[in-house]
XYZ file of C-alpha atoms in Angstrom:
713
model
C 87.265 -70.918 167.794
C 83.619 -70.875 168.924
C 81.721 -67.836 167.765
C 78.748 -66.094 169.341
C 75.828 -66.035 166.901
C 74.458 -62.771 165.496
C 74.532 -59.984 164.778
C 76.088 -60.097 161.298
C 76.650 -56.331 161.273
C 79.189 -54.657 163.533
C 77.975 -51.206 164.688
C 80.373 -48.745 166.279
C 80.053 -49.249 170.001
C 82.271 -49.013 173.071
C 82.846 -52.782 172.717
C 83.919 -52.556 169.108
C 87.431 -53.427 167.906
C 88.503 -52.495 164.397
C 91.547 -54.433 163.209
C 93.838 -53.767 160.237
C 95.202 -57.089 158.948
C 98.636 -56.484 157.408
C 101.306 -58.736 155.933
C 103.509 -59.476 152.977
C 102.013 -61.348 149.989
C 101.530 -65.096 150.439
C 101.718 -65.169 154.235
C 98.235 -66.696 154.573
C 96.136 -63.656 155.517
C 93.116 -64.795 153.498
C 93.315 -68.309 154.895
C 93.565 -66.851 158.397
C 90.321 -64.950 157.801
C 88.627 -68.074 156.473
C 89.744 -70.051 159.517
C 87.675 -67.751 161.727
C 84.532 -69.893 161.434
C 81.076 -68.341 161.124
C 82.628 -64.969 160.253
C 80.682 -62.725 157.915
C 82.668 -61.425 154.918
C 82.024 -58.115 153.173
C 83.866 -57.794 149.852
C 84.131 -54.526 147.939
C 86.718 -52.068 146.634
C 88.846 -49.505 148.398
C 87.843 -45.941 147.594
C 89.114 -44.781 144.209
C 90.891 -48.031 143.225
C 89.959 -51.456 141.942
C 91.789 -53.295 144.704
C 89.567 -55.698 146.633
C 88.528 -54.676 150.131
C 87.631 -57.600 152.375
C 86.086 -57.049 155.798
C 85.355 -59.758 158.352
C 82.714 -59.121 161.006
C 82.278 -61.369 164.038
C 81.490 -61.275 167.751
C 83.598 -62.793 170.501
C 83.498 -62.458 174.313
C 81.154 -59.491 174.126
C 83.288 -57.644 171.579
C 82.235 -56.848 168.021
C 85.143 -57.219 165.607
C 85.739 -55.676 162.217
C 88.855 -57.028 160.526
C 89.984 -55.183 157.374
C 92.207 -57.369 155.186
C 94.681 -54.969 153.566
C 96.530 -55.809 150.321
C 99.838 -57.614 150.751
C 102.922 -55.380 150.720
C 106.605 -56.240 151.088
C 107.495 -52.910 152.689
C 105.769 -49.829 154.052
C 105.987 -47.937 150.747
C 103.572 -46.539 148.172
C 105.073 -47.587 144.833
C 102.349 -49.981 143.588
C 98.571 -49.495 143.889
C 98.354 -52.261 146.524
C 101.201 -50.769 148.571
C 99.626 -47.319 148.332
C 96.256 -48.614 149.544
C 97.833 -50.319 152.559
C 100.121 -47.369 153.304
C 97.350 -44.766 153.076
C 94.898 -46.834 155.113
C 97.374 -47.385 157.955
C 98.393 -43.721 157.989
C 95.005 -42.027 157.519
C 92.118 -44.310 158.513
C 90.646 -44.963 161.934
C 91.312 -48.393 163.450
C 92.208 -49.744 166.869
C 94.906 -52.313 166.337
C 97.114 -53.946 163.680
C 97.513 -57.695 163.277
C 100.743 -58.274 161.389
C 100.738 -61.740 159.819
C 104.190 -63.195 159.161
C 105.425 -66.444 157.611
C 107.180 -68.409 160.367
C 109.237 -70.330 157.802
C 110.781 -67.109 156.479
C 110.788 -64.858 159.528
C 113.710 -62.533 158.711
C 112.266 -61.551 155.308
C 108.775 -60.984 156.776
C 110.099 -58.842 159.606
C 111.100 -56.252 156.986
C 107.514 -54.990 157.055
C 107.094 -55.619 160.793
C 110.032 -53.427 161.797
C 108.567 -50.542 159.785
C 105.167 -51.005 161.434
C 106.868 -50.725 164.826
C 107.630 -47.062 164.109
C 103.932 -46.154 163.763
C 103.086 -45.888 167.482
C 100.010 -48.068 166.916
C 98.871 -51.052 168.960
C 100.233 -54.153 167.251
C 99.951 -57.949 167.528
C 102.107 -60.333 165.492
C 100.562 -63.558 164.169
C 103.339 -66.110 163.560
C 101.462 -67.997 160.844
C 102.474 -71.350 159.314
C 103.940 -72.405 162.660
C 103.135 -76.038 161.832
C 105.201 -75.853 158.618
C 108.061 -74.182 160.489
C 108.073 -77.050 162.994
C 108.303 -79.590 160.158
C 111.305 -77.708 158.741
C 113.062 -77.784 162.110
C 112.482 -74.070 162.816
C 111.731 -73.323 166.465
C 110.513 -69.795 167.304
C 110.369 -68.683 170.942
C 107.191 -66.592 170.689
C 107.192 -65.620 174.386
C 110.749 -64.299 174.248
C 110.001 -62.504 170.994
C 107.053 -60.806 172.756
C 109.436 -59.614 175.487
C 112.012 -58.393 173.002
C 109.539 -56.360 170.952
C 107.185 -55.409 173.819
C 104.219 -56.587 171.717
C 102.252 -59.892 171.728
C 103.567 -62.550 169.321
C 101.256 -65.567 168.870
C 101.939 -68.820 167.031
C 99.065 -69.695 164.667
C 98.361 -71.966 161.732
C 95.582 -70.852 159.419
C 95.735 -74.192 157.593
C 95.528 -76.344 160.737
C 93.249 -73.793 162.468
C 95.447 -73.734 165.585
C 96.217 -70.724 167.764
C 93.334 -68.653 166.334
C 91.606 -68.251 169.697
C 94.919 -67.294 171.334
C 95.404 -64.650 168.652
C 91.968 -63.079 169.183
C 92.457 -63.143 172.966
C 95.807 -61.385 172.488
C 94.071 -58.719 170.384
C 91.473 -58.123 173.120
C 94.170 -57.980 175.797
C 96.209 -55.513 173.737
C 93.118 -53.419 173.009
C 92.250 -53.188 176.707
C 95.807 -52.331 177.773
C 97.442 -48.922 177.670
C 99.578 -48.238 174.611
C 103.231 -49.221 175.101
C 105.968 -48.191 172.726
C 107.424 -51.225 170.946
C 111.156 -51.763 171.343
C 112.644 -50.786 168.001
C 116.231 -49.678 168.508
C 118.398 -48.404 165.675
C 122.169 -48.066 165.513
C 123.912 -45.484 167.686
C 124.240 -42.976 164.811
C 120.498 -43.048 164.022
C 119.430 -43.002 167.685
C 121.646 -39.955 168.218
C 119.928 -38.071 165.374
C 116.444 -39.161 166.500
C 117.219 -37.806 169.973
C 118.333 -34.451 168.506
C 115.128 -34.070 166.469
C 112.886 -35.160 169.358
C 114.594 -32.639 171.658
C 114.136 -29.910 169.032
C 110.420 -30.684 168.534
C 109.781 -30.775 172.294
C 111.678 -27.527 172.819
C 109.490 -25.813 170.209
C 106.255 -27.346 171.626
C 105.363 -29.161 168.413
C 102.294 -31.374 168.946
C 102.680 -34.687 167.070
C 99.752 -36.873 165.947
C 101.427 -40.087 167.157
C 104.688 -39.579 169.040
C 107.796 -37.403 168.789
C 109.868 -40.469 167.973
C 107.507 -41.407 165.128
C 107.768 -37.891 163.644
C 111.577 -37.923 163.972
C 111.891 -41.284 162.213
C 109.559 -40.187 159.403
C 111.547 -36.983 158.931
C 114.820 -38.916 158.744
C 113.259 -41.346 156.251
C 112.113 -38.318 154.193
C 108.445 -39.244 154.462
C 106.576 -36.923 152.082
C 103.449 -36.456 154.202
C 105.433 -35.664 157.337
C 107.529 -33.192 155.358
C 104.373 -31.547 153.950
C 102.823 -31.279 157.425
C 105.883 -29.536 158.855
C 106.887 -27.515 155.801
C 104.527 -24.607 156.564
C 105.298 -24.655 160.279
C 107.557 -21.791 161.501
C 109.999 -24.313 162.999
C 110.809 -25.709 159.537
C 113.432 -23.011 158.840
C 115.626 -24.199 161.710
C 114.617 -27.864 161.415
C 115.672 -28.301 157.768
C 119.447 -27.748 158.312
C 119.248 -30.119 161.283
C 117.731 -32.803 159.042
C 120.376 -32.272 156.337
C 123.201 -32.773 158.853
C 121.416 -35.800 160.319
C 121.075 -37.412 156.867
C 124.754 -36.828 156.128
C 125.755 -38.460 159.419
C 123.543 -41.531 158.839
C 124.585 -41.889 155.192
C 128.249 -41.697 156.178
C 127.654 -44.332 158.851
C 126.232 -46.647 156.175
C 128.659 -45.641 153.424
C 125.847 -44.620 151.074
C 124.325 -41.438 149.655
C 120.764 -42.794 149.854
C 118.980 -42.375 153.197
C 116.353 -44.980 152.219
C 119.111 -47.529 151.636
C 120.588 -46.651 155.023
C 117.262 -47.245 156.776
C 116.719 -50.488 154.858
C 120.021 -51.694 156.338
C 118.961 -50.459 159.788
C 115.748 -52.484 159.640
C 117.580 -55.510 158.239
C 120.148 -55.371 161.054
C 117.368 -55.195 163.650
C 115.561 -58.133 162.029
C 118.706 -60.271 161.976
C 119.087 -59.515 165.667
C 115.546 -60.754 166.408
C 116.066 -63.928 164.366
C 119.387 -64.601 166.087
C 117.672 -64.341 169.478
C 114.400 -66.235 168.966
C 114.925 -68.742 166.138
C 116.640 -72.099 166.541
C 117.320 -74.303 163.528
C 117.140 -77.931 164.625
C 117.810 -79.264 161.130
C 121.100 -78.601 159.339
C 120.936 -76.003 156.566
C 123.282 -76.936 153.730
C 123.652 -73.610 151.945
C 124.816 -71.035 154.490
C 125.523 -67.425 153.564
C 129.016 -65.924 153.902
C 127.844 -63.945 156.954
C 126.637 -67.136 158.622
C 129.919 -68.895 157.872
C 131.952 -66.036 159.389
C 129.601 -65.860 162.396
C 130.080 -69.590 162.982
C 133.713 -68.772 163.789
C 133.662 -65.265 165.299
C 130.669 -65.774 167.603
C 131.366 -69.412 168.357
C 130.174 -70.168 171.925
C 133.628 -71.490 172.930
C 136.158 -69.728 170.696
C 134.307 -66.413 170.199
C 135.484 -64.661 173.393
C 139.164 -65.768 173.065
C 139.126 -64.473 169.454
C 137.763 -61.121 170.647
C 140.394 -60.895 173.415
C 143.099 -61.651 170.838
C 141.861 -58.801 168.639
C 141.914 -56.416 171.612
C 145.398 -57.588 172.643
C 146.634 -56.954 169.090
C 145.081 -53.480 169.141
C 146.909 -52.497 172.335
C 150.173 -53.950 171.063
C 149.855 -51.762 167.953
C 148.832 -48.768 170.080
C 152.083 -48.912 172.025
C 154.509 -50.243 169.382
C 153.483 -48.071 166.425
C 152.501 -45.118 168.598
C 155.990 -44.864 170.071
C 157.634 -44.281 166.686
C 156.488 -40.655 166.149
C 156.625 -39.784 169.876
C 160.349 -38.931 169.713
C 159.692 -36.579 166.776
C 156.877 -34.787 168.633
C 158.973 -34.614 171.821
C 161.902 -33.164 169.875
C 159.626 -30.621 168.183
C 158.294 -29.223 171.472
C 161.817 -29.234 172.933
C 163.028 -27.279 169.887
C 160.036 -24.918 170.128
C 160.827 -24.190 173.773
C 164.499 -23.531 172.922
C 163.504 -21.149 170.107
C 160.903 -19.232 172.135
C 162.889 -18.951 175.398
C 165.592 -16.485 174.179
C 162.949 -14.130 172.774
C 161.383 -13.471 176.221
C 163.421 -11.376 178.664
C 161.141 -11.612 181.713
C 161.943 -14.760 183.713
C 158.379 -15.339 184.922
C 156.777 -14.865 181.503
C 159.452 -17.070 179.883
C 158.802 -19.811 182.450
C 155.040 -19.513 181.926
C 155.318 -19.839 178.126
C 158.087 -22.471 177.949
C 157.498 -24.598 181.055
C 153.778 -24.013 181.558
C 152.154 -23.793 178.118
C 154.638 -25.418 175.710
C 155.752 -28.035 178.242
C 152.241 -28.812 179.534
C 150.489 -28.962 176.159
C 153.435 -30.770 174.575
C 153.239 -33.499 177.219
C 149.629 -34.179 176.143
C 150.085 -33.795 172.369
C 152.972 -36.257 172.655
C 150.471 -39.112 173.004
C 148.293 -38.202 170.004
C 149.677 -41.100 167.862
C 148.644 -43.623 170.541
C 145.185 -42.070 170.719
C 144.761 -42.155 166.920
C 145.744 -45.836 166.699
C 143.277 -46.754 169.469
C 140.469 -44.802 167.774
C 141.239 -46.420 164.393
C 141.121 -49.893 165.944
C 137.747 -49.335 167.623
C 136.324 -47.715 164.459
C 137.491 -50.708 162.381
C 135.747 -53.169 164.690
C 132.549 -51.090 164.595
C 132.351 -50.411 160.847
C 132.931 -54.053 159.868
C 129.911 -55.123 161.938
C 132.005 -57.120 164.402
C 131.196 -55.050 167.513
C 127.483 -55.943 167.340
C 128.416 -59.622 167.149
C 130.584 -59.306 170.250
C 127.654 -57.706 172.105
C 125.468 -60.665 171.085
C 128.252 -63.079 172.052
C 128.743 -61.491 175.482
C 125.031 -61.129 176.309
C 124.826 -64.337 178.389
C 128.187 -63.592 180.019
C 127.153 -60.012 180.848
C 123.862 -61.143 182.388
C 125.832 -63.102 185.000
C 127.189 -59.755 186.181
C 123.831 -57.989 186.060
C 124.600 -56.132 182.823
C 122.883 -56.175 179.469
C 124.506 -57.468 176.282
C 123.510 -54.115 174.843
C 125.615 -52.430 177.548
C 128.641 -53.619 175.589
C 128.303 -50.782 173.057
C 128.613 -47.877 175.557
C 131.265 -49.816 177.512
C 133.466 -50.304 174.442
C 132.830 -46.704 173.396
C 134.206 -45.805 176.836
C 137.638 -47.038 175.725
C 137.646 -44.099 173.309
C 135.950 -41.340 175.317
C 133.547 -41.399 178.266
C 131.381 -38.566 176.883
C 129.956 -40.405 173.815
C 129.903 -43.581 175.929
C 127.562 -41.962 178.453
C 125.403 -40.632 175.616
C 125.230 -44.011 173.853
C 123.822 -45.595 177.046
C 120.490 -44.150 175.866
C 119.977 -47.331 173.813
C 119.169 -49.027 177.139
C 115.510 -48.195 177.700
C 115.255 -49.695 181.182
C 116.235 -47.055 183.788
C 118.022 -49.519 186.088
C 120.032 -51.038 183.254
C 120.974 -47.603 181.934
C 122.031 -46.258 185.348
C 124.048 -49.378 186.127
C 125.832 -49.118 182.777
C 126.517 -45.405 183.360
C 128.171 -46.203 186.699
C 130.385 -48.889 185.148
C 131.538 -46.985 182.026
C 134.231 -45.215 184.075
C 136.030 -48.539 184.604
C 136.678 -48.662 180.858
C 139.840 -46.583 180.506
C 139.173 -43.699 178.119
C 141.708 -42.358 175.634
C 142.582 -39.513 178.023
C 144.000 -42.050 180.504
C 146.143 -43.669 177.836
C 148.935 -41.027 178.062
C 149.313 -41.742 181.798
C 149.478 -45.500 181.155
C 151.970 -45.085 178.325
C 154.113 -42.784 180.469
C 154.292 -45.188 183.419
C 154.605 -48.424 181.410
C 157.385 -46.797 179.361
C 159.108 -45.691 182.576
C 159.046 -49.051 184.372
C 158.948 -51.690 181.607
C 160.919 -52.544 178.495
C 159.235 -51.679 175.201
C 158.811 -55.389 174.395
C 156.690 -55.782 177.542
C 154.917 -52.418 177.543
C 152.167 -53.441 175.087
C 151.256 -56.476 177.209
C 151.187 -54.361 180.364
C 148.970 -51.804 178.620
C 146.581 -54.578 177.541
C 146.592 -55.913 181.106
C 145.655 -52.495 182.515
C 142.691 -52.147 180.157
C 141.465 -55.706 180.751
C 141.888 -55.295 184.527
C 139.701 -52.188 184.420
C 137.047 -54.052 182.422
C 137.108 -57.019 184.851
C 136.791 -54.676 187.830
C 133.854 -53.013 186.074
C 132.075 -56.372 185.725
C 132.714 -57.271 189.370
C 131.353 -53.976 190.646
C 128.436 -54.195 188.205
C 127.430 -57.412 189.976
C 127.826 -55.764 193.388
C 125.736 -52.751 192.341
C 123.113 -55.017 190.737
C 122.705 -56.909 194.004
C 122.505 -53.711 196.067
C 121.672 -50.333 194.525
C 120.150 -51.468 191.215
C 118.017 -54.481 192.073
C 115.489 -55.394 189.401
C 114.500 -57.823 186.681
C 116.719 -57.919 183.594
C 115.044 -56.612 180.476
C 115.578 -58.452 177.159
C 116.693 -56.552 174.076
C 117.334 -56.920 170.360
C 120.902 -56.234 169.302
C 121.195 -55.158 165.696
C 123.192 -57.572 163.546
C 124.482 -55.622 160.527
C 125.998 -57.452 157.600
C 129.744 -57.808 157.548
C 131.215 -55.010 155.481
C 134.638 -54.038 154.300
C 135.951 -51.142 156.403
C 134.748 -47.774 155.151
C 137.808 -45.509 154.920
C 135.533 -42.471 154.722
C 133.643 -43.392 157.914
C 136.805 -44.338 159.812
C 138.470 -41.081 158.723
C 135.445 -39.078 159.876
C 135.239 -40.872 163.254
C 138.964 -40.752 164.030
C 139.375 -37.170 162.804
C 136.430 -35.945 164.912
C 137.682 -37.636 168.082
C 141.316 -36.610 167.527
C 140.351 -32.981 166.914
C 138.275 -33.101 170.114
C 141.351 -34.408 171.965
C 143.669 -31.759 170.493
C 141.131 -28.988 171.172
C 141.169 -30.001 174.810
C 144.986 -29.949 174.693
C 145.075 -26.490 173.110
C 142.383 -24.851 175.229
C 141.207 -26.478 178.424
C 144.455 -28.336 179.136
C 146.570 -25.308 178.215
C 144.566 -23.306 180.759
C 144.986 -26.035 183.347
C 148.742 -26.194 182.635
C 148.981 -22.413 183.131
C 147.076 -22.708 186.417
C 149.379 -25.520 187.591
C 152.410 -23.415 186.566
C 151.100 -20.424 188.535
C 150.327 -22.480 191.629
C 153.754 -24.158 191.455
C 155.705 -20.870 190.984
C 153.977 -18.520 193.433
C 154.350 -17.003 195.922
C 158.044 -16.153 195.465
C 160.215 -16.538 198.538
C 162.651 -13.646 197.960
C 164.689 -14.361 201.086
C 165.191 -17.987 200.060
C 166.200 -16.969 196.523
C 168.659 -14.402 197.891
C 170.237 -16.905 200.291
C 170.676 -19.512 197.575
C 172.027 -16.998 195.031
C 174.878 -16.263 197.455
C 175.555 -19.994 197.888
C 175.495 -20.579 194.135
C 177.964 -17.755 193.517
C 180.347 -19.247 196.080
C 180.046 -22.777 194.655
C 183.330 -24.038 193.280
C 182.192 -26.396 190.509
C 179.388 -26.492 187.931
C 178.149 -29.693 189.536
C 177.783 -27.993 192.925
C 175.965 -25.051 191.320
C 173.549 -27.432 189.568
C 172.855 -29.281 192.840
C 172.132 -25.984 194.645
C 169.855 -24.784 191.838
C 167.882 -28.047 191.978
C 167.626 -27.815 195.769
C 166.347 -24.247 195.471
C 163.747 -25.335 192.904
C 162.585 -28.132 195.209
C 162.224 -25.860 198.246
C 160.427 -23.181 196.222
C 158.030 -25.774 194.885
C 157.340 -27.005 198.412
C 156.560 -23.444 199.547
C 154.289 -22.711 196.562
C 150.479 -22.794 196.636
C 150.572 -26.163 194.876
C 153.077 -27.513 197.360
C 150.916 -26.405 200.268
C 147.832 -28.081 198.763
C 149.766 -31.297 198.130
C 151.337 -31.352 201.576
C 148.008 -30.629 203.270
C 146.450 -33.696 201.601
C 149.610 -35.848 201.797
C 148.646 -37.658 205.056
C 145.494 -38.931 203.357
C 147.508 -40.507 200.534
C 150.592 -41.653 202.464
C 149.103 -45.176 202.950
C 149.124 -45.475 199.147
C 152.788 -44.490 198.887
C 152.076 -41.152 197.178
C 154.168 -38.026 197.669
C 152.513 -34.624 197.544
C 153.343 -34.193 193.845
C 151.384 -37.333 192.943
C 148.480 -36.042 195.081
C 148.417 -32.799 193.148
C 148.529 -34.604 189.789
C 145.521 -36.731 190.768
C 143.553 -33.705 191.951
C 144.352 -31.873 188.709
C 143.135 -34.976 186.857
C 139.618 -34.352 188.133
C 139.466 -31.554 185.568
C 140.867 -33.708 182.719
C 142.924 -36.889 182.817
C 145.359 -35.495 180.235
C 146.302 -32.827 182.791
C 147.837 -35.561 184.978
C 150.722 -35.931 182.510
C 151.249 -32.195 182.054
C 151.122 -31.709 185.855
C 153.699 -34.432 186.409
C 155.770 -32.782 183.677
C 155.694 -29.435 185.493
C 156.370 -30.932 188.936
C 158.985 -33.601 188.252
C 160.996 -31.571 185.775
C 161.908 -29.418 188.838
C 162.778 -32.259 191.229
C 165.816 -31.830 193.489
C 167.972 -34.578 191.974
C 167.198 -33.846 188.340
C 170.336 -33.125 186.365
C 171.366 -32.683 182.779
C 171.325 -36.453 182.181
C 167.526 -36.579 182.697
C 166.344 -36.723 179.111
C 162.626 -37.265 179.570
C 159.733 -37.180 181.972
C 159.661 -41.000 181.984
C 163.204 -41.066 183.361
C 162.275 -38.576 186.085
C 159.213 -40.646 186.975
C 161.358 -43.773 187.280
C 163.873 -41.939 189.497
C 161.394 -40.254 191.841
C 158.475 -42.682 192.158
C 158.867 -46.172 193.699
C 157.417 -49.030 191.652
C 154.785 -49.932 194.283
C 153.608 -46.306 194.407
C 153.405 -46.257 190.596
C 151.193 -49.373 190.626
C 148.861 -47.783 193.198
C 148.822 -44.553 191.165
C 147.740 -46.439 188.019
C 144.966 -48.176 189.980
C 143.586 -44.790 191.086
C 143.827 -43.430 187.522
C 141.912 -46.515 186.279
C 138.991 -46.058 188.661
C 138.470 -42.556 190.020
C 136.038 -39.967 188.692
C 136.242 -39.156 184.955
C 136.975 -35.648 183.716
C 134.745 -32.690 184.543
C 133.178 -32.620 181.055
C 132.332 -36.340 181.214
C 130.937 -35.993 184.737
C 128.623 -33.218 183.519
C 127.339 -35.463 180.697
C 126.969 -38.329 183.188
C 124.742 -36.182 185.433
C 122.623 -35.154 182.445
C 122.186 -38.725 181.168
C 121.529 -40.102 184.677
C 118.867 -37.446 185.208
C 120.221 -35.678 188.285
C 123.396 -34.238 189.798
C 122.827 -36.397 192.866
C 124.000 -39.371 190.781
C 127.237 -37.496 190.008
C 127.773 -37.142 193.774
C 127.130 -40.876 194.197
C 129.591 -41.582 191.379
C 132.272 -39.425 193.035
C 131.847 -41.207 196.383
C 131.666 -44.657 194.777
C 134.742 -44.253 192.545
C 136.796 -42.487 195.236
C 136.212 -45.198 197.851
C 136.803 -48.059 195.403
C 139.948 -46.398 193.958
C 141.418 -45.748 197.423
C 140.750 -49.255 198.767
C 142.033 -51.080 195.672
C 145.097 -48.787 195.372
C 145.946 -49.517 199.034
C 145.689 -53.271 198.379
C 147.759 -52.965 195.170
C 150.454 -50.956 196.993
C 150.777 -53.427 199.863
C 150.776 -56.494 197.602
C 153.414 -54.955 195.297
C 155.622 -54.165 198.293
C 155.387 -57.798 199.395
C 156.310 -59.316 196.037
C 159.054 -56.868 194.987
């Protein structure tokens, strides 16, 4: 690199750039300084210690540079004197930009320091040193793509061969002149969730950070002493401390450790493995591969990886149906017994019907499917805690891009199979607004656990148990495929834009953590049961009221005379069922269903199915309890009808059932999830768009499904 001559000193001017040169030991920092020809070196000691302080002063393109060569450090800690000098300088001294020198032949190890520097909210340039040696070893690094992934310049250099030096200095000038952009350092979902909580708290209490809210939140989670000291005397500390304790517990549980520093070390390592997986290609065969690499060679194989993943998911849904059905009879019997015990203790007919048919029957119909929900949650938690889910996201990245989605979108989409609410929240990991909004719109196609009871009910009603698991798997996969298709349509229309690259964390493979799985499954199951015991119980009571009132006294009187005159028990039962059917048709619920029936007739729905779908807008679990209330009172129901599934099979044609499932798969998620969607999307107008989008798509596809099923059956 040609240098401008004189001056040897570098006064503080508007055209002055002060650079902190940082890197691990033996990455060639000193050689890099020496390769800057005609530079003037100042050598002394850092204040208070005997560690050498080397400064390089030179001029280039009208700028006066001061480069401070900081002692080599493996991590951003302060254990040794050298580490403390580097740590304190970067945290406390004035400088404009950091050049992080890394060894290109050992990128993953060197990125340990880099990933920590990314949290500092400082301008940063990465010098990929020893690039010539890396090339000899068959290591190819895509520096341009790495720059996109990290949102910071990455420049290939060789201090020994004196190549790339001018490019590096030009990159420093360009970065200095540009506005500060946050680098893309994304942690796991658990850590990002806690960072978001702390950032929201600090903003709410108008705390003014030195760097950024995110930087403060990360330092607090990492238990940084200086950050703790700065906030300790602040009035917000009293409320902030319990928040930090809970956050640490959550992160430690996620990593199966009781040391938060160990948890963050794994977070950084996972991020670094993700970068290496994306930007490094090994053109020469490496003989000694790690166990993780050997497993990855199979599980994320470009040809066999996706079929293996689909097999795992198929097995999960088979277990969900097969094992989940075993305790269902016990739960069903329990609620039947409970209704029989409670009924004789209540003399008032209306109150007895409310308690037995409305509350016990409605809630019982939802609780019945808890075993299926638990098995599904366990399966997803197993795939996540072993580290496999992140691999699948990496594996599907190229495939997802064909549909306009991000590989990183996989995490919220898979989370959507459990519950849409955390799925919408986890879409925050997508920093590009278009990508995040597109993912939010597609999450609903991933059938949440609340839809599972409806699927299990209908597959159990129309298919043999040996086939039901396959049908269930088919429903879930069909929803996912539809989601991808409509993602492409939305990407070409409403969400046009350039795809943004990302780094997917690649955690090490771990044995399943029973403690973490227990915590995850227990939390989600309790959430499900709370909905069953509160919100859904209220909805069941409302459905009961609407289906029982107003009373038609004249109709009841007329039928009571007919029933008394009936000659046989069979005739009496038929008249009682006919009365129940007519009363239901005259009820508020019947009037609502019949008013909307013409709209749904092309789909083969009767008014009862209409009502169930409309109730499902509140919560999908209510669909089952609503069907339980409505079809248990059908005109042809007799004492041989042992379960709701049998009533469904008797009263709903197969083609109508198929169309009904299609609507359940696609239409708007529950009210709680829709509220979270609006919050994450940034406006309620997006919730309106989602309602219109899902309603139109559900109606059109259900109509097609109904007509096709009629043709082939």
